Short mmCIF file of C-alpha atoms and ligand atoms in Angstrom, two decimals:
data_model
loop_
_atom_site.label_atom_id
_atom_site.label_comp_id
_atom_site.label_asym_id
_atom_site.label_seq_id
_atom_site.Cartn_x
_atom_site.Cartn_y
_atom_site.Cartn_z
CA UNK N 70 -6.13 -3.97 -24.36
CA UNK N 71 -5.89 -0.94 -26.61
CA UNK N 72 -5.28 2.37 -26.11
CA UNK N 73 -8.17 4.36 -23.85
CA UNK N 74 -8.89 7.78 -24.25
CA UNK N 75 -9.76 9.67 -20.95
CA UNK N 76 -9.70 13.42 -22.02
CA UNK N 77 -8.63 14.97 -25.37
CA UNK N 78 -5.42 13.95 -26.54
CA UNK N 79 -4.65 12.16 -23.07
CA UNK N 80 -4.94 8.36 -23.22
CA UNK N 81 -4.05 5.27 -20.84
CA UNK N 82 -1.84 2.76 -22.08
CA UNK N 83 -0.48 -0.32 -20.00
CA UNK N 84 -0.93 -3.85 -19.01
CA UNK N 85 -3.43 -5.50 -17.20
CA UNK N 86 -1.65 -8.57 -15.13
CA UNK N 87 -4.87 -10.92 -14.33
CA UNK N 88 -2.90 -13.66 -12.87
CA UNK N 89 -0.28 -12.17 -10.84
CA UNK N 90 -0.94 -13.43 -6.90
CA UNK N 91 2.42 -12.02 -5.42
CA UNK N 92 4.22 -8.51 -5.53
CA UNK N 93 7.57 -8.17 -4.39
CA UNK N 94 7.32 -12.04 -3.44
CA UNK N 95 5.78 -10.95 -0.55
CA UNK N 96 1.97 -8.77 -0.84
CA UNK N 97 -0.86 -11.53 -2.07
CA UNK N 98 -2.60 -9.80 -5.07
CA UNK N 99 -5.63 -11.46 -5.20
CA UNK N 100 -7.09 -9.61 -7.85
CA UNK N 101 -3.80 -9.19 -9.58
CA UNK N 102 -2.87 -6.12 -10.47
CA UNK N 103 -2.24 -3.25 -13.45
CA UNK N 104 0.73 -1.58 -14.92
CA UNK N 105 -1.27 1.96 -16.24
CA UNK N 106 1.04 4.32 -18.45
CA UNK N 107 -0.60 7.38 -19.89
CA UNK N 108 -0.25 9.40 -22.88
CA UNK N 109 -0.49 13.07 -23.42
CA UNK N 110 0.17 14.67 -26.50
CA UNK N 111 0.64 18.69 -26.75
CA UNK N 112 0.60 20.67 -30.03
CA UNK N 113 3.94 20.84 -30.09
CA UNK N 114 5.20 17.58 -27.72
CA UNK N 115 4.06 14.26 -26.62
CA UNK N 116 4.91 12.63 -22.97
CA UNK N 117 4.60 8.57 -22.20
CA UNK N 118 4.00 9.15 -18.36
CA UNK N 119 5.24 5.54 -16.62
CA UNK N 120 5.93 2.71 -18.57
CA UNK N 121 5.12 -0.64 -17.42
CA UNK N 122 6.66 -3.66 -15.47
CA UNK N 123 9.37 -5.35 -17.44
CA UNK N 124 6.93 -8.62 -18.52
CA UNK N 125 4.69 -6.68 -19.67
CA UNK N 126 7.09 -4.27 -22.56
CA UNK N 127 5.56 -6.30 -25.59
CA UNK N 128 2.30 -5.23 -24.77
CA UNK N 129 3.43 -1.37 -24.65
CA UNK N 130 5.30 -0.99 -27.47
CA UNK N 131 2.27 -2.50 -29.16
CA UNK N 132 0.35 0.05 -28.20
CA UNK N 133 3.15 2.65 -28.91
CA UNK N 134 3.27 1.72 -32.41
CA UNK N 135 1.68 4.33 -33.81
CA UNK N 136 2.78 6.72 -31.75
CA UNK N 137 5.83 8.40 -34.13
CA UNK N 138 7.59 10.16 -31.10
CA UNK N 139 8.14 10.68 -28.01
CA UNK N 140 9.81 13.86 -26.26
CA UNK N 141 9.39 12.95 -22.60
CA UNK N 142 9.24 9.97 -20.95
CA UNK N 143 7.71 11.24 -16.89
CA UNK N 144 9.31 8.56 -14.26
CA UNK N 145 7.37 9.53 -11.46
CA UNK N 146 8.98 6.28 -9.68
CA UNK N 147 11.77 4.36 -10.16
CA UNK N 148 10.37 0.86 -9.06
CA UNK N 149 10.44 -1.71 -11.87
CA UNK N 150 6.71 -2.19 -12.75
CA UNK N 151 6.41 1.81 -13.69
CA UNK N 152 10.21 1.73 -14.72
CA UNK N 153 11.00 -1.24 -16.30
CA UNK N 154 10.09 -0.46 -19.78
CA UNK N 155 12.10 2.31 -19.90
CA UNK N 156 15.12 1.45 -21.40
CA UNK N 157 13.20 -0.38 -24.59
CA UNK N 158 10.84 2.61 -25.36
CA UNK N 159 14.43 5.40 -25.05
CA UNK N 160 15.63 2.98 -27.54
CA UNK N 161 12.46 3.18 -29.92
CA UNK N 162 12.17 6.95 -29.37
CA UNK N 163 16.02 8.25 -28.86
CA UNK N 164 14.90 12.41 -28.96
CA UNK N 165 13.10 11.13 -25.67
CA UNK N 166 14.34 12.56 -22.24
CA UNK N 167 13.77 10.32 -19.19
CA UNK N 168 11.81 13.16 -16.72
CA UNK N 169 12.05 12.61 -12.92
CA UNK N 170 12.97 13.84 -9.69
CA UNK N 171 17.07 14.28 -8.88
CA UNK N 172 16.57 11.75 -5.84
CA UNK N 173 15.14 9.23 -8.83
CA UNK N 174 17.76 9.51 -11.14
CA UNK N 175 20.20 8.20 -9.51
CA UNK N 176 18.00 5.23 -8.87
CA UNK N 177 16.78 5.14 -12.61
CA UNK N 178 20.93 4.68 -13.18
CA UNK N 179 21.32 2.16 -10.58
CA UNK N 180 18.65 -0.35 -11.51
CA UNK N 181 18.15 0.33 -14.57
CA UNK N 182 21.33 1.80 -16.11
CA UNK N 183 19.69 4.56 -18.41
CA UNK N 184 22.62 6.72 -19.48
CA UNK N 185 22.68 9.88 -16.89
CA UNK N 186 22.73 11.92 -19.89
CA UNK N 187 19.34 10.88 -21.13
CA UNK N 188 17.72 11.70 -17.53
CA UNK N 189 16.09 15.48 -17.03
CA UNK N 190 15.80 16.04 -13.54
CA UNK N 191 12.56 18.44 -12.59
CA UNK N 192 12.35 20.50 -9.14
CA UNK N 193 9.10 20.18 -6.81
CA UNK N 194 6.64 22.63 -8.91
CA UNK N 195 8.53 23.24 -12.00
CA UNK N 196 6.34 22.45 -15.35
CA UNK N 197 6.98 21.68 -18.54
CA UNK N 198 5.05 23.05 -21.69
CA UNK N 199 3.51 20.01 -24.55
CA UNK N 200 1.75 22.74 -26.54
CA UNK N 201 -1.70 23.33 -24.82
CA UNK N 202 -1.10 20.94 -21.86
CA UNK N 203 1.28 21.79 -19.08
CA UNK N 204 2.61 19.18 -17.17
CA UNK N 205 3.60 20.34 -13.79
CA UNK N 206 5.40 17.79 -10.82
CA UNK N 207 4.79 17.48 -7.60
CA UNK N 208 7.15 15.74 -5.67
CA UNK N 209 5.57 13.22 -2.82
CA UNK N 210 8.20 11.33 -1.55
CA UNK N 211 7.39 8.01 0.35
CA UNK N 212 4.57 7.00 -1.85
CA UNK N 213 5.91 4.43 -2.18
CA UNK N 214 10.13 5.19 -2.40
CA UNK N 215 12.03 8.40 -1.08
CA UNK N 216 12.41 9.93 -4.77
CA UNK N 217 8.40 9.50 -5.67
CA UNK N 218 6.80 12.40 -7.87
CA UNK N 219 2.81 12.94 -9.31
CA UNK N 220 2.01 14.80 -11.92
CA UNK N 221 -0.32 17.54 -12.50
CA UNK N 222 -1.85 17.76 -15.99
CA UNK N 223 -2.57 21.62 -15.44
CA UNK N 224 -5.57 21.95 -18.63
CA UNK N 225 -7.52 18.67 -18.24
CA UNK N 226 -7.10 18.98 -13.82
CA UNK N 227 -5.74 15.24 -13.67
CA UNK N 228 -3.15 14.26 -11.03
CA UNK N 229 -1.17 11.15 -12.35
CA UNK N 230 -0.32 9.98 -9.44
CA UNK N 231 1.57 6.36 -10.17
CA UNK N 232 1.82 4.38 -6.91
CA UNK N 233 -0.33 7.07 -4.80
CA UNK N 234 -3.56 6.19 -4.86
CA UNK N 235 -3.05 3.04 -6.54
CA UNK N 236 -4.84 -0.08 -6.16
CA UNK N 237 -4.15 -4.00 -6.73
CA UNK N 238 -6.69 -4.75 -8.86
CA UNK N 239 -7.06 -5.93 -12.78
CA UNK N 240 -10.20 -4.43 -14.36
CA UNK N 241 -11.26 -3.41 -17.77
CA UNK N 242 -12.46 -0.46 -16.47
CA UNK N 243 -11.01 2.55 -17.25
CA UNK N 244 -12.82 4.22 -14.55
CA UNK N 245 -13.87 2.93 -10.97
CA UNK N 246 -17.12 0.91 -11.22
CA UNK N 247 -17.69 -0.99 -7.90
CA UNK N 248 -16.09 1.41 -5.03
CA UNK N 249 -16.42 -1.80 -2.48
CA UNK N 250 -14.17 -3.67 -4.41
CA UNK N 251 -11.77 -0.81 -4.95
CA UNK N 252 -11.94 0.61 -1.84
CA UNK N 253 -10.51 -2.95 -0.83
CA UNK N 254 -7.69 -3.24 -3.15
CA UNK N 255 -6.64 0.69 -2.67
CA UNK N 256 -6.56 -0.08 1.67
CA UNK N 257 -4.41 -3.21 1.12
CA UNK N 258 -2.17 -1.12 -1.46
CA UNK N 259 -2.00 1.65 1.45
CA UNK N 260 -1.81 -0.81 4.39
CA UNK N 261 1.07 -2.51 2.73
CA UNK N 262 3.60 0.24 1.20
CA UNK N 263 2.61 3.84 2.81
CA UNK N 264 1.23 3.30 6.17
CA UNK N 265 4.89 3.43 7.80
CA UNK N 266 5.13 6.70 6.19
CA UNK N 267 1.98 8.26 7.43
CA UNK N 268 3.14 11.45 8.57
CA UNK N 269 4.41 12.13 5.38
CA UNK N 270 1.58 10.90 3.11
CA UNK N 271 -0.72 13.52 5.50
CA UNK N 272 1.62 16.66 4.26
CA UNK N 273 1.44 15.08 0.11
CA UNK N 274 -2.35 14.75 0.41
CA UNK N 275 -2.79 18.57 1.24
CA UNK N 276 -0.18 19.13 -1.58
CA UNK N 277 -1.99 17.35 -4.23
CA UNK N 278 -5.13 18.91 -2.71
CA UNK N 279 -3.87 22.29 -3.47
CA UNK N 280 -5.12 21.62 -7.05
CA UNK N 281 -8.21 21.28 -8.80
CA UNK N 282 -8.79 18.04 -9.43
CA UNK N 283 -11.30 16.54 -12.07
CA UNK N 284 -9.51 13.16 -12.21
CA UNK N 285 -7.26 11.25 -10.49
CA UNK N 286 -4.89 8.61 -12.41
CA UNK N 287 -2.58 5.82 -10.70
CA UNK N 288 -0.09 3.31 -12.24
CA UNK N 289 -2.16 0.58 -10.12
CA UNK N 290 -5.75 -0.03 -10.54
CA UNK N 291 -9.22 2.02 -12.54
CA UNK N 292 -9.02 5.89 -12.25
CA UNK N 293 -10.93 7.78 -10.21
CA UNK N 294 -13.19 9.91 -12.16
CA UNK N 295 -15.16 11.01 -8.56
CA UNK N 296 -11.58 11.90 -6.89
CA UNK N 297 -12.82 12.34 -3.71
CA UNK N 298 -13.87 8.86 -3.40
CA UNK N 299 -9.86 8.43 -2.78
CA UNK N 300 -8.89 11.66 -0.94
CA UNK N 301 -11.35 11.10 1.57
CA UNK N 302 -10.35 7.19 2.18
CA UNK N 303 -6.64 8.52 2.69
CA UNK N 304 -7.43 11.22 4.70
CA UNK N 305 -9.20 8.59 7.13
CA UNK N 306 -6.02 6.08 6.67
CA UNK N 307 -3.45 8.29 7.03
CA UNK N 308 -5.52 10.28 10.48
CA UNK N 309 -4.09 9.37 13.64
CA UNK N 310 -7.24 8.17 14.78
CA UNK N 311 -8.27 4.61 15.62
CA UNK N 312 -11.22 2.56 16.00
CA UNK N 313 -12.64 0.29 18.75
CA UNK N 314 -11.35 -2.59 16.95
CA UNK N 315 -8.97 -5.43 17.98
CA UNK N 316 -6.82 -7.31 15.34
CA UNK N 317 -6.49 -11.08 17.15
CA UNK N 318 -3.33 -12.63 15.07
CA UNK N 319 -2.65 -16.21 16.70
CA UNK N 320 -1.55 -20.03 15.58
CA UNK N 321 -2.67 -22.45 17.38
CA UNK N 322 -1.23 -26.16 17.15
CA UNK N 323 -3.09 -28.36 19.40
CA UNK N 324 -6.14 -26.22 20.32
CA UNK N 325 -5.38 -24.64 23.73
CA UNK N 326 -4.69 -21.27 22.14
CA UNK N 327 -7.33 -21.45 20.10
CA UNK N 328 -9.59 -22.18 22.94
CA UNK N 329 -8.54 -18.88 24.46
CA UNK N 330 -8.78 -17.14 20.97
CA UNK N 331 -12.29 -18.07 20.90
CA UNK N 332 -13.29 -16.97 24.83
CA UNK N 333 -11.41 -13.99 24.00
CA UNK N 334 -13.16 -12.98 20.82
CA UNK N 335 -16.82 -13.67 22.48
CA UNK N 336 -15.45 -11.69 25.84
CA UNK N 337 -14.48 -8.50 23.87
CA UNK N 338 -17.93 -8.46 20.99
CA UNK N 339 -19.83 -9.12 24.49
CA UNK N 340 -18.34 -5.65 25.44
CA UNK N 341 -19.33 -3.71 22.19
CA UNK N 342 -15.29 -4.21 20.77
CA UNK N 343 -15.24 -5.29 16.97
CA UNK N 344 -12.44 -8.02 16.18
CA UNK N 345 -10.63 -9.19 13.01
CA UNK N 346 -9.07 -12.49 13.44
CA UNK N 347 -6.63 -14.26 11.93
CA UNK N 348 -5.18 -17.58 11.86
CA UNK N 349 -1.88 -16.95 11.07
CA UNK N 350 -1.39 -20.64 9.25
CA UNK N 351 -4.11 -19.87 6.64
CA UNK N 352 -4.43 -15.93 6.50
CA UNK N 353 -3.79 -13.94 3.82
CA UNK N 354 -1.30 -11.37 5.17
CA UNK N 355 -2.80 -8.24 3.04
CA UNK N 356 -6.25 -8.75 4.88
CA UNK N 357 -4.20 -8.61 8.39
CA UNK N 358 -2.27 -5.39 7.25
CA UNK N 359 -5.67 -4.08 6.04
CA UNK N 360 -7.20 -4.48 9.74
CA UNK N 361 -4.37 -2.52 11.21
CA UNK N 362 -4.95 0.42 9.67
CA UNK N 363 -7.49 1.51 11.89
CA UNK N 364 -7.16 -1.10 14.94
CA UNK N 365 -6.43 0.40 18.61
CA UNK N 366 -4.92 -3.05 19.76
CA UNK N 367 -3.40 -6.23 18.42
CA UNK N 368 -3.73 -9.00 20.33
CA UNK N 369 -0.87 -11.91 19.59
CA UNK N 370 -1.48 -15.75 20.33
CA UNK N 371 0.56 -18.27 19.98
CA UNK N 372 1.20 -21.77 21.42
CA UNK N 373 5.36 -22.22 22.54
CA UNK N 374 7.43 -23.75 20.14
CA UNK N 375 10.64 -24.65 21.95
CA UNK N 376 10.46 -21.62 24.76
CA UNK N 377 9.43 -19.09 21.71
CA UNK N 378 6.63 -18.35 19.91
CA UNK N 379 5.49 -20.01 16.70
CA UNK N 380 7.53 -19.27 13.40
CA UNK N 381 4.41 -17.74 11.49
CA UNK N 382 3.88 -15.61 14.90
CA UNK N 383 7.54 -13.61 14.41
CA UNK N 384 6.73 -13.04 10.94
CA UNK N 385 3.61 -11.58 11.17
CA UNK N 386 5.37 -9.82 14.19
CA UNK N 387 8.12 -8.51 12.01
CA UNK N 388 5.52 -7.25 9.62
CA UNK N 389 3.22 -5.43 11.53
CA UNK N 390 6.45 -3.56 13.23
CA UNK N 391 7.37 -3.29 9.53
CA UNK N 392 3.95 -1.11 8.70
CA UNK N 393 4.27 0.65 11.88
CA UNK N 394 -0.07 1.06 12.58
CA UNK N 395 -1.02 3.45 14.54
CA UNK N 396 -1.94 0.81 17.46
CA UNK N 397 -1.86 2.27 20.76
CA UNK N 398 -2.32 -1.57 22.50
CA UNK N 399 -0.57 -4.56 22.66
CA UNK N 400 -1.11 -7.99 24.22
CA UNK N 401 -0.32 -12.02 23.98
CA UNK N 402 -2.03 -14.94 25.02
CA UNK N 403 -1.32 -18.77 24.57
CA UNK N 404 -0.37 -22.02 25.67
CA UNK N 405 3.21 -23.14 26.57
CA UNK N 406 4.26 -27.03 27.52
CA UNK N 407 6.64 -26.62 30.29
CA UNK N 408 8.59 -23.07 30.18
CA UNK N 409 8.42 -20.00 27.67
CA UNK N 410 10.14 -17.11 26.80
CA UNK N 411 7.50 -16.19 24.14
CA UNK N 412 6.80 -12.60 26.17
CA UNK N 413 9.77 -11.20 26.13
CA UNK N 414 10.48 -12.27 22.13
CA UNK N 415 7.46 -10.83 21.02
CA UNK N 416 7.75 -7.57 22.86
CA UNK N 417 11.23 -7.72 21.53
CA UNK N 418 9.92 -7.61 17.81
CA UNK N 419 8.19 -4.76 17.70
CA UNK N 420 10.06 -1.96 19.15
CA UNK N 421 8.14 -0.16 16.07
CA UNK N 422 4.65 -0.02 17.53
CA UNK N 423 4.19 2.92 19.84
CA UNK N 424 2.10 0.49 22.62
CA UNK N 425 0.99 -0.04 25.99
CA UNK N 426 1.65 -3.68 26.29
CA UNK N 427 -1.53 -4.87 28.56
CA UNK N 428 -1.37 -8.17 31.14
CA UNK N 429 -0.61 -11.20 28.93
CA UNK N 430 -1.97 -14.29 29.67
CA UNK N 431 0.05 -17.37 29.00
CA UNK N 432 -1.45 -21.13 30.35
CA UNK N 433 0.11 -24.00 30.98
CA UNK N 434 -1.53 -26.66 29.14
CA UNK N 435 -5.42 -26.44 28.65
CA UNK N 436 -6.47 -23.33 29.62
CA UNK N 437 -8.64 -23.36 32.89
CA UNK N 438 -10.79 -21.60 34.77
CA UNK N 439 -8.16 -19.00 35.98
CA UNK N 440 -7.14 -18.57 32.81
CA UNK N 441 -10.75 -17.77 30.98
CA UNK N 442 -10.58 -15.06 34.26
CA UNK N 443 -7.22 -13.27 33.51
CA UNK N 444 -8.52 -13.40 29.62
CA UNK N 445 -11.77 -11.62 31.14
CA UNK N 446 -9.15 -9.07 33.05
CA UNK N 447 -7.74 -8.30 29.87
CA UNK N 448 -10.91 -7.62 27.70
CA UNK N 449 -11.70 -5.56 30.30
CA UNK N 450 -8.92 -3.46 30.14
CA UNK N 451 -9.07 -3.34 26.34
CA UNK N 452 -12.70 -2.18 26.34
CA UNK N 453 -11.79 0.44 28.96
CA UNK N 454 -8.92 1.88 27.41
CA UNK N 455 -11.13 1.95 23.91
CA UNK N 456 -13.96 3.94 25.73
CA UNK N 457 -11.38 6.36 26.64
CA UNK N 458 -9.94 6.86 23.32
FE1 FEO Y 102 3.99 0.13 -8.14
FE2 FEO Y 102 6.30 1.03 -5.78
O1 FEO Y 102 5.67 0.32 -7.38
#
């Protein structure tokens, strides 16, 4: 796609990458994702804010070509799909200084060995003057790496915001068209790089907040032209509140977990408790990390696989202690053959997750009637602890 114009003399540049299903070879993009770069050009100077992910230079530099310099080039993160194209466009446009935080340029060196002397480092607040548009940084760590910076394009009120705000999602829309979609694809972005980092996201919000904002512009996904659209989805994210929801993660291999899954789901809706559940052989893994976000429990089945629980269990155990939710309950059913161990190894893999760990229930075999009644103990004691919350 060409160039877009958003406000005078500001434009966004980029890639669209339709057919992209994995980030990171590890977050499912279902509805692949962007690479946005902007354009602002001053009276007297001209800034390429991001660049794009290293497939996608060709495309850039297309749309660079009639752009006859370049005095600034704003890393606002160092990660390879805002970074990557760095190096070719310093080499098209060598008056151009590489703009970022001190904590970034380091990383800028490391991965992608632009010459220290090319990088100007810019403190929290500190602006620099195009002509008639002022760019001024903010610096946000943790959204999504320790050295992550926005920028505030002081005239036209937009906050550039790269991976903040962002959302997985390919469009042709400059703008946001169809907030349930985007509202999706901006909770599994959040869910699946910033929720660990909460606390921290909380104290950036009110900083970006500060300003007046008429627009707000990631790296990932359509801008927000109605910003508060965004704020106010963070500010519920990012709240240490939770919801009278359960998240039910479980495998089941010959049906005697999933027997239990199934009493247990119609137990806990019979006492007013929404669940998301998730067969961990088939789920997609961005829809799970989207249900924690607001989940007061997790529930974990999983048949025994020699004493422990099932492979796809510990990784989707290892993930969710990865992302840290703010979960305040814990519990595991399932089936075991003839001895298990499966208790103790979950509980061991997610030190992470501030919870009350509430009676498991583990059968032997098919679960009976004494089973069903310690799964009906335990969706009591969900459903009370929820009505206390
Ligand atoms: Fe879009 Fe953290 O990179």
């Amino acid at each position: 796609m060409k160039m877009q114009k958003m406000k005078n003399n500001v434009c966004r540049l980029g890639a669209q990458n339709w057919n992209r299903r994995l980030f990171d070879s590890l977050i499912p993009l279902p509805d692949g994702t962007s690479y946005n770069a902007y354009v602002i050009m001053g009276t007297e100077k001209t800034a390429l804010l991001d660049t794009v992910d290293p497939t996608k230079t060709e495309i850039l530099m297309q749309q660079l070509e009639d752009i006859d310099r370049i005095d600034y080039v704003v890393s606002h993160h160092a990660e390879q799909d805002h970074s990557g194209a760095i190096p070719v466009v310093t080499e098209k446009y060598p008056e151009a200084k590489v703009v970022a935080t001190p904590k970034a340029k380091g990383m800028l060196v490391d991965h992608l060995c632009i010459p220290e002397e090319r990088i100007q480092t810019v403190e929290d607040g500190e602006t620099i003057s195009l002509g008639g548009k002022t760019l001024e940084f903010i610096h946000t760590p943790w959204v999504h790496w320790p050295e992550t910076m926005v920028t505030y394009l002081q005239e036209n009120k937009v906050i550039f915001s790269c991976d903040f705000f962002g959302s997985h999602y390919a469009t042709t829309d400059l703008y946001v068209t169809n907030e349930a979609v985007v509202y999706e694809a901006a909770k599994r972005y959040y869910a699946e790089i910033m929720m660990p980092f909460r606390s921290v996201i909380r104290k950036n919000i009110e900083k970006v907040e500060a300003r007046d904002i008429s627009m707000i512009a990631p790296s990932h996904g359509p801008v927000y032209d109605k910003p508060s659209f965004i704020l106010d989805a963070y500010k519920d994210w990012v709240s240490e509140d939770v919801k009278n929801e359960v998240v039910l993660s479980y495998v089941s291999m010959h049906g005697s977990t999933q027997k239990m899954v199934d009493y247990l789901v119609s137990a806990l809706v019979e006492r007013g408790v929404k669940v998301h559940v998730f067969d961990l052989a088939v789920t997609d893994l961005g829809k799970l990390a989207i249900a924690l976000v607001d989940a007061a429990t997790i529930v974990i089945g999983t048949p025994i696989v020699h004493m422990g629980p099932h492979p796809a269990v510990f990784y989707a155990a290892h993930l969710a202690n990865t992302l840290r939710p703010k979960l305040r309950y814990a519990s595991i059913i399932g089936s075991y053959g003839w001895n298990s161990k499966a208790i103790e190894q979950i509980q061991g893999l997610i030190p992470n997750l501030k919870v009350e760990i509430l009676s498991p229930v583990l059968c032997r075999g098919c679960p009976r009637e004494s089973d069903f009644s310690a799964l009906d103990r335990l969706v009591d004691a969900i459903a009370q602890k929820h009505r206390a919350l």
